[in-house]
Amino acid sequence: MSVTAMRRALHESVSGLPREFWWLWTSTLVNRLGSFVATFMTLYLSMERGYSASYVGLVAALHGLGGVISSLGAGVMTDRMGRRPTMLIAQISTAVSVAVLGFMEHPVAIAAVAFVVGMASNASRPAVQAMMADIVRPEDRVRAFSLNYWAINLGFAISSAVAGFIAEYSYLAGFLGEAALTLACAVLVFVKVPESRPEDDPAAGGKDAGAADGGGLGTVLRDTRFMGVVGLSFLIAFIFQQGFVGLPIAMGDAGFSSGDFGLVVAVNGVLIVALQIPVTRFIEHRDARRLLVVSALLAGYGFGLTAFAGSLPVYAVTVLVWTLAEIVNSPTQMSLVVRLSPAHSRGRYQGMYSMSWSVAALAAPLTAGAVIDRFGAGWLWVGCAALGTVAAAGYWLLMRNLPASSGEVAAHGRKDGDDPSPRKRVPGDAGAGTREDAVAGAAGAVGTAGAREAVPGER
């Protein structure tokens, strides 16, 4: 591909998105650049503070539990208070709690503050995802979510290297640095991004009175198709997190070093940074159901192939397969979630979706350790292949008779009545599992090395 063609492709990938989106994108990148706690919590507690593996696992579980609880609460706040206030409260709370965590000495205090950090750091996700759905046109959402996911991985790749050097000098400096960057994100969003929550429609004659409240969580739970997507999201998140929970354990048991694992898993980050944008250009207007089915099979059988891995090149090939699944699944599933979410309830729907990743972050390390200890790593990989098959069948069944999205019909002309304005607010698409949820799960697998965010993923 010529330089001119590459420039044209890059321009087409980033053009047409509203300015508010790019401020959100920038805040995501800055926030991921400061992801010190999620990356080094395990090493800090075990190596710097000398705590036992069981205690470190408990702290990781409490951190993840905080995320489970806050996902739903923040979703309600997003619909009732608005996207902007929710993000501001969540990010300021994160900055304060992370800074406080760096000064905690007593084990009970560390565990308690880690729980608060888990709650605060996850609370902004439903608001960010709902705001992106509000301000981006339906046909551009797959591209927007892909760019945001790319920012998460790019920020993480840079922060991992920088944070490693910071940790050698001072863990406290890492905590305070993350607090400062998170606070900068809060100020950035508050100053640059206007509130995007849909207002009640006066022309509706009172029909939408209180709609901005979004209804109760029961409304989300009664949405059987959406809850089916949440369940499938849990399966996919559970599979992906094995790359940062089950894989390091299995490679360690097979005699490989933590450095070997680091080299193998680096394939994931490099491929996402290199391929996320061009792959998204390829899949942007294709059938979402087929993309989700194919990505679920690639994820399941990518991990399934690990049962036959005995050398670093083969491990790297398996990572390549499930990374391709991640690249396809993330923006497509995010778009599906927004598509199924009523505009006035996006916060609650996003909160429920985020919770599926948080729950998976709790379940993955517990299940992986139990299966490997009792039956061997081979059965874990067979189980991943089976779960991928179940998820693929689930996507195929759930998306039957689902009308084509704006993105899918864009190549054939705009739907009648579609407003090309980027400020149009319609029920529509979003999501976030991302890779930050997996770190909490990976932290529970003490004794493994190279744990990083897998997911949301935001991850």
Short mmCIF file of N, CA, C and O in Angstrom, two decimals, residues 212-308:
data_model
loop_
_atom_site.label_atom_id
_atom_site.label_comp_id
_atom_site.label_asym_id
_atom_site.label_seq_id
_atom_site.Cartn_x
_atom_site.Cartn_y
_atom_site.Cartn_z
N ALA A 212 -36.50 10.32 30.98
CA ALA A 212 -35.08 10.54 31.23
C ALA A 212 -34.61 9.79 32.45
O ALA A 212 -33.43 9.54 32.64
N ASP A 213 -35.55 9.42 33.32
CA ASP A 213 -35.21 8.61 34.49
C ASP A 213 -34.82 7.21 34.07
O ASP A 213 -34.14 6.50 34.77
N GLY A 214 -35.30 6.81 32.87
CA GLY A 214 -34.87 5.54 32.30
C GLY A 214 -35.61 4.33 32.81
O GLY A 214 -35.36 3.22 32.39
N GLY A 215 -36.59 4.49 33.70
CA GLY A 215 -37.25 3.33 34.26
C GLY A 215 -36.37 2.65 35.27
O GLY A 215 -35.31 3.12 35.62
N GLY A 216 -36.79 1.50 35.77
CA GLY A 216 -36.01 0.79 36.77
C GLY A 216 -35.13 -0.27 36.13
O GLY A 216 -35.21 -0.55 34.94
N LEU A 217 -34.28 -0.88 36.97
CA LEU A 217 -33.44 -1.96 36.47
C LEU A 217 -34.28 -3.15 36.03
O LEU A 217 -33.84 -3.95 35.19
N GLY A 218 -35.49 -3.25 36.60
CA GLY A 218 -36.38 -4.33 36.18
C GLY A 218 -36.69 -4.28 34.71
O GLY A 218 -36.89 -5.32 34.06
N THR A 219 -36.73 -3.07 34.13
CA THR A 219 -36.97 -2.92 32.70
C THR A 219 -35.88 -3.60 31.90
O THR A 219 -36.13 -4.26 30.89
N VAL A 220 -34.65 -3.43 32.35
CA VAL A 220 -33.52 -4.06 31.66
C VAL A 220 -33.59 -5.58 31.83
O VAL A 220 -33.40 -6.33 30.87
N LEU A 221 -33.88 -6.03 33.04
CA LEU A 221 -33.92 -7.47 33.30
C LEU A 221 -35.01 -8.17 32.51
O LEU A 221 -34.89 -9.35 32.17
N ARG A 222 -36.10 -7.44 32.23
CA ARG A 222 -37.21 -8.04 31.46
C ARG A 222 -36.97 -8.02 29.96
O ARG A 222 -37.74 -8.61 29.21
N ASP A 223 -35.92 -7.35 29.53
CA ASP A 223 -35.57 -7.31 28.11
C ASP A 223 -34.79 -8.59 27.78
O ASP A 223 -33.58 -8.66 27.91
N THR A 224 -35.51 -9.62 27.38
CA THR A 224 -34.90 -10.94 27.25
C THR A 224 -33.80 -10.99 26.19
O THR A 224 -32.78 -11.67 26.39
N ARG A 225 -33.99 -10.31 25.08
CA ARG A 225 -32.95 -10.34 24.05
C ARG A 225 -31.67 -9.68 24.57
O ARG A 225 -30.58 -10.21 24.40
N PHE A 226 -31.83 -8.54 25.21
CA PHE A 226 -30.64 -7.85 25.72
C PHE A 226 -29.96 -8.66 26.81
O PHE A 226 -28.73 -8.76 26.84
N MET A 227 -30.73 -9.25 27.73
CA MET A 227 -30.13 -10.05 28.78
C MET A 227 -29.43 -11.28 28.20
O MET A 227 -28.45 -11.77 28.75
N GLY A 228 -29.95 -11.76 27.07
CA GLY A 228 -29.25 -12.84 26.39
C GLY A 228 -27.88 -12.39 25.90
O GLY A 228 -26.89 -13.12 26.01
N VAL A 229 -27.81 -11.16 25.37
CA VAL A 229 -26.52 -10.59 24.95
C VAL A 229 -25.59 -10.43 26.14
O VAL A 229 -24.39 -10.69 26.04
N VAL A 230 -26.13 -10.02 27.28
CA VAL A 230 -25.32 -9.88 28.49
C VAL A 230 -24.73 -11.24 28.88
O VAL A 230 -23.56 -11.34 29.24
N GLY A 231 -25.56 -12.28 28.82
CA GLY A 231 -25.07 -13.62 29.13
C GLY A 231 -23.97 -14.07 28.18
O GLY A 231 -22.95 -14.64 28.59
N LEU A 232 -24.15 -13.80 26.89
CA LEU A 232 -23.13 -14.16 25.90
C LEU A 232 -21.87 -13.33 26.11
O LEU A 232 -20.74 -13.82 25.93
N SER A 233 -22.05 -12.07 26.50
CA SER A 233 -20.90 -11.22 26.79
C SER A 233 -20.08 -11.80 27.94
O SER A 233 -18.85 -11.77 27.91
N PHE A 234 -20.77 -12.34 28.95
CA PHE A 234 -20.06 -12.98 30.06
C PHE A 234 -19.21 -14.15 29.56
O PHE A 234 -18.05 -14.30 29.96
N LEU A 235 -19.77 -14.97 28.67
CA LEU A 235 -19.01 -16.11 28.13
C LEU A 235 -17.78 -15.64 27.37
O LEU A 235 -16.68 -16.18 27.53
N ILE A 236 -17.97 -14.61 26.52
CA ILE A 236 -16.85 -14.10 25.73
C ILE A 236 -15.79 -13.49 26.64
O ILE A 236 -14.58 -13.70 26.46
N ALA A 237 -16.23 -12.71 27.63
CA ALA A 237 -15.28 -12.10 28.57
C ALA A 237 -14.52 -13.17 29.33
O ALA A 237 -13.30 -13.07 29.54
N PHE A 238 -15.22 -14.21 29.75
CA PHE A 238 -14.59 -15.31 30.48
C PHE A 238 -13.50 -15.97 29.63
O PHE A 238 -12.41 -16.28 30.12
N ILE A 239 -13.79 -16.15 28.34
CA ILE A 239 -12.81 -16.78 27.44
C ILE A 239 -11.59 -15.88 27.28
O ILE A 239 -10.44 -16.32 27.45
N PHE A 240 -11.83 -14.60 26.96
CA PHE A 240 -10.70 -13.70 26.70
C PHE A 240 -9.80 -13.54 27.92
O PHE A 240 -8.57 -13.42 27.80
N GLN A 241 -10.38 -13.53 29.10
CA GLN A 241 -9.59 -13.32 30.30
C GLN A 241 -8.66 -14.48 30.61
O GLN A 241 -7.70 -14.33 31.37
N GLN A 242 -8.90 -15.64 29.99
CA GLN A 242 -7.98 -16.75 30.21
C GLN A 242 -6.60 -16.46 29.63
O GLN A 242 -5.62 -17.08 30.02
N GLY A 243 -6.51 -15.50 28.71
CA GLY A 243 -5.22 -15.11 28.18
C GLY A 243 -4.34 -14.45 29.22
O GLY A 243 -3.11 -14.40 29.06
N PHE A 244 -4.95 -13.95 30.30
CA PHE A 244 -4.19 -13.24 31.33
C PHE A 244 -4.37 -13.89 32.70
O PHE A 244 -3.86 -13.40 33.69
N VAL A 245 -5.10 -14.99 32.71
CA VAL A 245 -5.30 -15.75 33.96
C VAL A 245 -4.85 -17.19 33.77
O VAL A 245 -3.90 -17.65 34.39
N GLY A 246 -5.51 -17.93 32.88
CA GLY A 246 -5.16 -19.33 32.67
C GLY A 246 -3.87 -19.53 31.92
O GLY A 246 -3.08 -20.44 32.23
N LEU A 247 -3.60 -18.70 30.90
CA LEU A 247 -2.41 -18.89 30.07
C LEU A 247 -1.11 -18.77 30.86
O LEU A 247 -0.24 -19.64 30.72
N PRO A 248 -0.92 -17.74 31.69
CA PRO A 248 0.35 -17.68 32.44
C PRO A 248 0.52 -18.84 33.41
O PRO A 248 1.64 -19.32 33.61
N ILE A 249 -0.58 -19.31 34.01
CA ILE A 249 -0.49 -20.46 34.91
C ILE A 249 -0.06 -21.71 34.14
O ILE A 249 0.84 -22.45 34.55
N ALA A 250 -0.71 -21.92 33.01
CA ALA A 250 -0.41 -23.11 32.21
C ALA A 250 1.01 -23.07 31.68
O ALA A 250 1.72 -24.10 31.68
N MET A 251 1.46 -21.91 31.21
CA MET A 251 2.83 -21.82 30.70
C MET A 251 3.84 -22.00 31.83
O MET A 251 4.89 -22.63 31.63
N GLY A 252 3.54 -21.49 33.01
CA GLY A 252 4.43 -21.70 34.14
C GLY A 252 4.53 -23.16 34.51
O GLY A 252 5.62 -23.68 34.77
N ASP A 253 3.38 -23.87 34.51
CA ASP A 253 3.39 -25.30 34.82
C ASP A 253 4.16 -26.10 33.77
O ASP A 253 4.70 -27.18 34.05
N ALA A 254 4.19 -25.55 32.53
CA ALA A 254 4.89 -26.26 31.45
C ALA A 254 6.37 -25.92 31.41
O ALA A 254 7.10 -26.40 30.52
N GLY A 255 6.85 -25.11 32.36
CA GLY A 255 8.26 -24.82 32.45
C GLY A 255 8.71 -23.53 31.79
O GLY A 255 9.92 -23.25 31.73
N PHE A 256 7.77 -22.74 31.29
CA PHE A 256 8.14 -21.47 30.68
C PHE A 256 8.25 -20.39 31.75
O PHE A 256 7.59 -20.43 32.79
N SER A 257 9.07 -19.38 31.48
CA SER A 257 9.29 -18.30 32.45
C SER A 257 8.28 -17.18 32.27
O SER A 257 7.54 -17.13 31.27
N SER A 258 8.27 -16.27 33.24
CA SER A 258 7.39 -15.10 33.13
C SER A 258 7.78 -14.25 31.94
O SER A 258 6.93 -13.63 31.29
N GLY A 259 9.09 -14.22 31.61
CA GLY A 259 9.53 -13.50 30.43
C GLY A 259 8.98 -14.10 29.15
O GLY A 259 8.62 -13.39 28.21
N ASP A 260 8.92 -15.45 29.11
CA ASP A 260 8.34 -16.13 27.95
C ASP A 260 6.88 -15.75 27.78
O ASP A 260 6.41 -15.48 26.66
N PHE A 261 6.15 -15.74 28.91
CA PHE A 261 4.74 -15.35 28.84
C PHE A 261 4.62 -13.91 28.35
O PHE A 261 3.74 -13.60 27.54
N GLY A 262 5.49 -13.03 28.83
CA GLY A 262 5.44 -11.63 28.41
C GLY A 262 5.62 -11.48 26.92
O GLY A 262 4.92 -10.70 26.27
N LEU A 263 6.56 -12.25 26.35
CA LEU A 263 6.78 -12.19 24.91
C LEU A 263 5.57 -12.68 24.14
O LEU A 263 5.16 -12.08 23.14
N VAL A 264 4.97 -13.78 24.61
CA VAL A 264 3.82 -14.36 23.90
C VAL A 264 2.62 -13.43 23.96
O VAL A 264 1.96 -13.15 22.95
N VAL A 265 2.31 -12.92 25.15
CA VAL A 265 1.12 -12.10 25.29
C VAL A 265 1.30 -10.73 24.66
O VAL A 265 0.33 -10.03 24.36
N ALA A 266 2.56 -10.31 24.43
CA ALA A 266 2.80 -9.04 23.75
C ALA A 266 2.23 -9.06 22.33
O ALA A 266 1.90 -8.00 21.77
N VAL A 267 2.09 -10.25 21.75
CA VAL A 267 1.49 -10.38 20.43
C VAL A 267 0.09 -9.78 20.43
O VAL A 267 -0.32 -9.12 19.46
N ASN A 268 -0.63 -9.96 21.52
CA ASN A 268 -1.99 -9.44 21.63
C ASN A 268 -2.01 -7.91 21.50
O ASN A 268 -2.74 -7.35 20.68
N GLY A 269 -1.21 -7.25 22.31
CA GLY A 269 -1.20 -5.79 22.28
C GLY A 269 -0.71 -5.22 20.97
O GLY A 269 -1.28 -4.27 20.43
N VAL A 270 0.37 -5.81 20.42
CA VAL A 270 0.92 -5.32 19.16
C VAL A 270 -0.09 -5.46 18.03
O VAL A 270 -0.28 -4.54 17.21
N LEU A 271 -0.76 -6.61 17.95
CA LEU A 271 -1.73 -6.82 16.88
C LEU A 271 -2.91 -5.87 16.99
O LEU A 271 -3.41 -5.37 15.98
N ILE A 272 -3.39 -5.63 18.21
CA ILE A 272 -4.53 -4.73 18.38
C ILE A 272 -4.17 -3.32 17.94
O ILE A 272 -4.92 -2.66 17.21
N VAL A 273 -3.01 -2.84 18.37
CA VAL A 273 -2.59 -1.50 17.97
C VAL A 273 -2.40 -1.41 16.46
O VAL A 273 -2.76 -0.43 15.82
N ALA A 274 -1.86 -2.48 15.84
CA ALA A 274 -1.56 -2.46 14.41
C ALA A 274 -2.78 -2.71 13.54
O ALA A 274 -2.90 -2.14 12.44
N LEU A 275 -3.70 -3.58 13.99
CA LEU A 275 -4.77 -4.04 13.11
C LEU A 275 -6.17 -3.54 13.45
O LEU A 275 -7.08 -3.69 12.63
N GLN A 276 -6.38 -2.96 14.64
CA GLN A 276 -7.73 -2.60 15.02
C GLN A 276 -8.40 -1.67 14.01
O GLN A 276 -9.54 -1.89 13.59
N ILE A 277 -7.70 -0.64 13.58
CA ILE A 277 -8.30 0.33 12.65
C ILE A 277 -8.52 -0.27 11.26
O ILE A 277 -9.63 -0.18 10.72
N PRO A 278 -7.52 -0.92 10.63
CA PRO A 278 -7.78 -1.49 9.30
C PRO A 278 -8.82 -2.60 9.31
O PRO A 278 -9.64 -2.70 8.38
N VAL A 279 -8.83 -3.45 10.34
CA VAL A 279 -9.84 -4.51 10.39
C VAL A 279 -11.23 -3.90 10.56
O VAL A 279 -12.20 -4.37 9.95
N THR A 280 -11.34 -2.86 11.36
CA THR A 280 -12.64 -2.21 11.54
C THR A 280 -13.14 -1.63 10.22
O THR A 280 -14.34 -1.69 9.92
N ARG A 281 -12.24 -1.06 9.41
CA ARG A 281 -12.65 -0.57 8.09
C ARG A 281 -13.23 -1.70 7.25
O ARG A 281 -14.17 -1.48 6.47
N PHE A 282 -12.69 -2.90 7.41
CA PHE A 282 -13.16 -4.04 6.62
C PHE A 282 -14.52 -4.55 7.09
O PHE A 282 -15.37 -4.94 6.28
N ILE A 283 -14.76 -4.53 8.42
CA ILE A 283 -15.98 -5.13 8.96
C ILE A 283 -17.10 -4.13 9.23
O ILE A 283 -18.22 -4.52 9.54
N GLU A 284 -16.81 -2.83 9.06
CA GLU A 284 -17.70 -1.79 9.55
C GLU A 284 -19.14 -1.94 9.07
O GLU A 284 -20.09 -1.72 9.81
N HIS A 285 -19.34 -2.29 7.82
CA HIS A 285 -20.69 -2.35 7.26
C HIS A 285 -21.12 -3.78 6.93
O HIS A 285 -21.99 -3.99 6.10
N ARG A 286 -20.53 -4.74 7.61
CA ARG A 286 -20.88 -6.14 7.35
C ARG A 286 -21.88 -6.65 8.39
O ARG A 286 -22.13 -6.01 9.42
N ASP A 287 -22.45 -7.80 8.12
CA ASP A 287 -23.51 -8.38 8.95
C ASP A 287 -22.99 -8.65 10.36
O ASP A 287 -22.08 -9.46 10.56
N ALA A 288 -23.58 -7.97 11.35
CA ALA A 288 -23.11 -8.07 12.73
C ALA A 288 -23.26 -9.49 13.28
O ALA A 288 -22.41 -9.95 14.04
N ARG A 289 -24.34 -10.18 12.91
CA ARG A 289 -24.53 -11.53 13.44
C ARG A 289 -23.41 -12.47 13.00
O ARG A 289 -22.85 -13.20 13.82
N ARG A 290 -23.05 -12.41 11.74
CA ARG A 290 -21.98 -13.28 11.26
C ARG A 290 -20.64 -12.91 11.90
O ARG A 290 -19.83 -13.80 12.23
N LEU A 291 -20.41 -11.62 12.08
CA LEU A 291 -19.16 -11.20 12.71
C LEU A 291 -19.06 -11.72 14.14
O LEU A 291 -18.00 -12.19 14.58
N LEU A 292 -20.17 -11.65 14.89
CA LEU A 292 -20.15 -12.11 16.28
C LEU A 292 -20.02 -13.63 16.34
O LEU A 292 -19.33 -14.17 17.22
N VAL A 293 -20.66 -14.33 15.44
CA VAL A 293 -20.54 -15.80 15.41
C VAL A 293 -19.10 -16.20 15.10
O VAL A 293 -18.51 -17.04 15.79
N VAL A 294 -18.52 -15.58 14.08
CA VAL A 294 -17.14 -15.92 13.69
C VAL A 294 -16.17 -15.56 14.81
O VAL A 294 -15.26 -16.34 15.14
N SER A 295 -16.35 -14.38 15.43
CA SER A 295 -15.44 -13.98 16.50
C SER A 295 -15.53 -14.90 17.70
O SER A 295 -14.52 -15.21 18.35
N ALA A 296 -16.75 -15.37 18.02
CA ALA A 296 -16.91 -16.29 19.15
C ALA A 296 -16.20 -17.62 18.87
O ALA A 296 -15.54 -18.19 19.75
N LEU A 297 -16.31 -18.10 17.63
CA LEU A 297 -15.62 -19.35 17.28
C LEU A 297 -14.11 -19.17 17.29
O LEU A 297 -13.37 -20.05 17.77
N LEU A 298 -13.63 -18.04 16.77
CA LEU A 298 -12.19 -17.78 16.79
C LEU A 298 -11.66 -17.68 18.22
O LEU A 298 -10.58 -18.18 18.53
N ALA A 299 -12.44 -17.04 19.09
CA ALA A 299 -12.02 -16.92 20.49
C ALA A 299 -11.94 -18.28 21.15
O ALA A 299 -10.93 -18.65 21.77
N GLY A 300 -13.02 -19.06 21.02
CA GLY A 300 -13.06 -20.37 21.67
C GLY A 300 -11.99 -21.31 21.16
O GLY A 300 -11.26 -21.93 21.95
N TYR A 301 -11.88 -21.41 19.83
CA TYR A 301 -10.94 -22.37 19.28
C TYR A 301 -9.52 -21.83 19.26
O TYR A 301 -8.55 -22.62 19.22
N GLY A 302 -9.35 -20.51 19.32
CA GLY A 302 -8.02 -19.95 19.50
C GLY A 302 -7.43 -20.40 20.82
O GLY A 302 -6.27 -20.85 20.89
N PHE A 303 -8.23 -20.32 21.88
CA PHE A 303 -7.76 -20.83 23.17
C PHE A 303 -7.72 -22.35 23.18
O PHE A 303 -6.87 -22.95 23.84
N GLY A 304 -8.64 -22.98 22.46
CA GLY A 304 -8.62 -24.44 22.39
C GLY A 304 -7.32 -24.97 21.82
O GLY A 304 -6.80 -26.01 22.25
N LEU A 305 -6.77 -24.25 20.83
CA LEU A 305 -5.50 -24.67 20.23
C LEU A 305 -4.34 -24.66 21.22
O LEU A 305 -3.32 -25.33 21.01
N THR A 306 -4.50 -23.92 22.32
CA THR A 306 -3.44 -23.85 23.32
C THR A 306 -3.15 -25.23 23.92
O THR A 306 -2.04 -25.49 24.40
N ALA A 307 -4.13 -26.13 23.88
CA ALA A 307 -3.92 -27.48 24.40
C ALA A 307 -2.81 -28.21 23.63
O ALA A 307 -2.21 -29.15 24.15
N PHE A 308 -2.54 -27.76 22.38
CA PHE A 308 -1.54 -28.43 21.55
C PHE A 308 -0.23 -27.66 21.51
O PHE A 308 0.70 -28.04 20.80
#
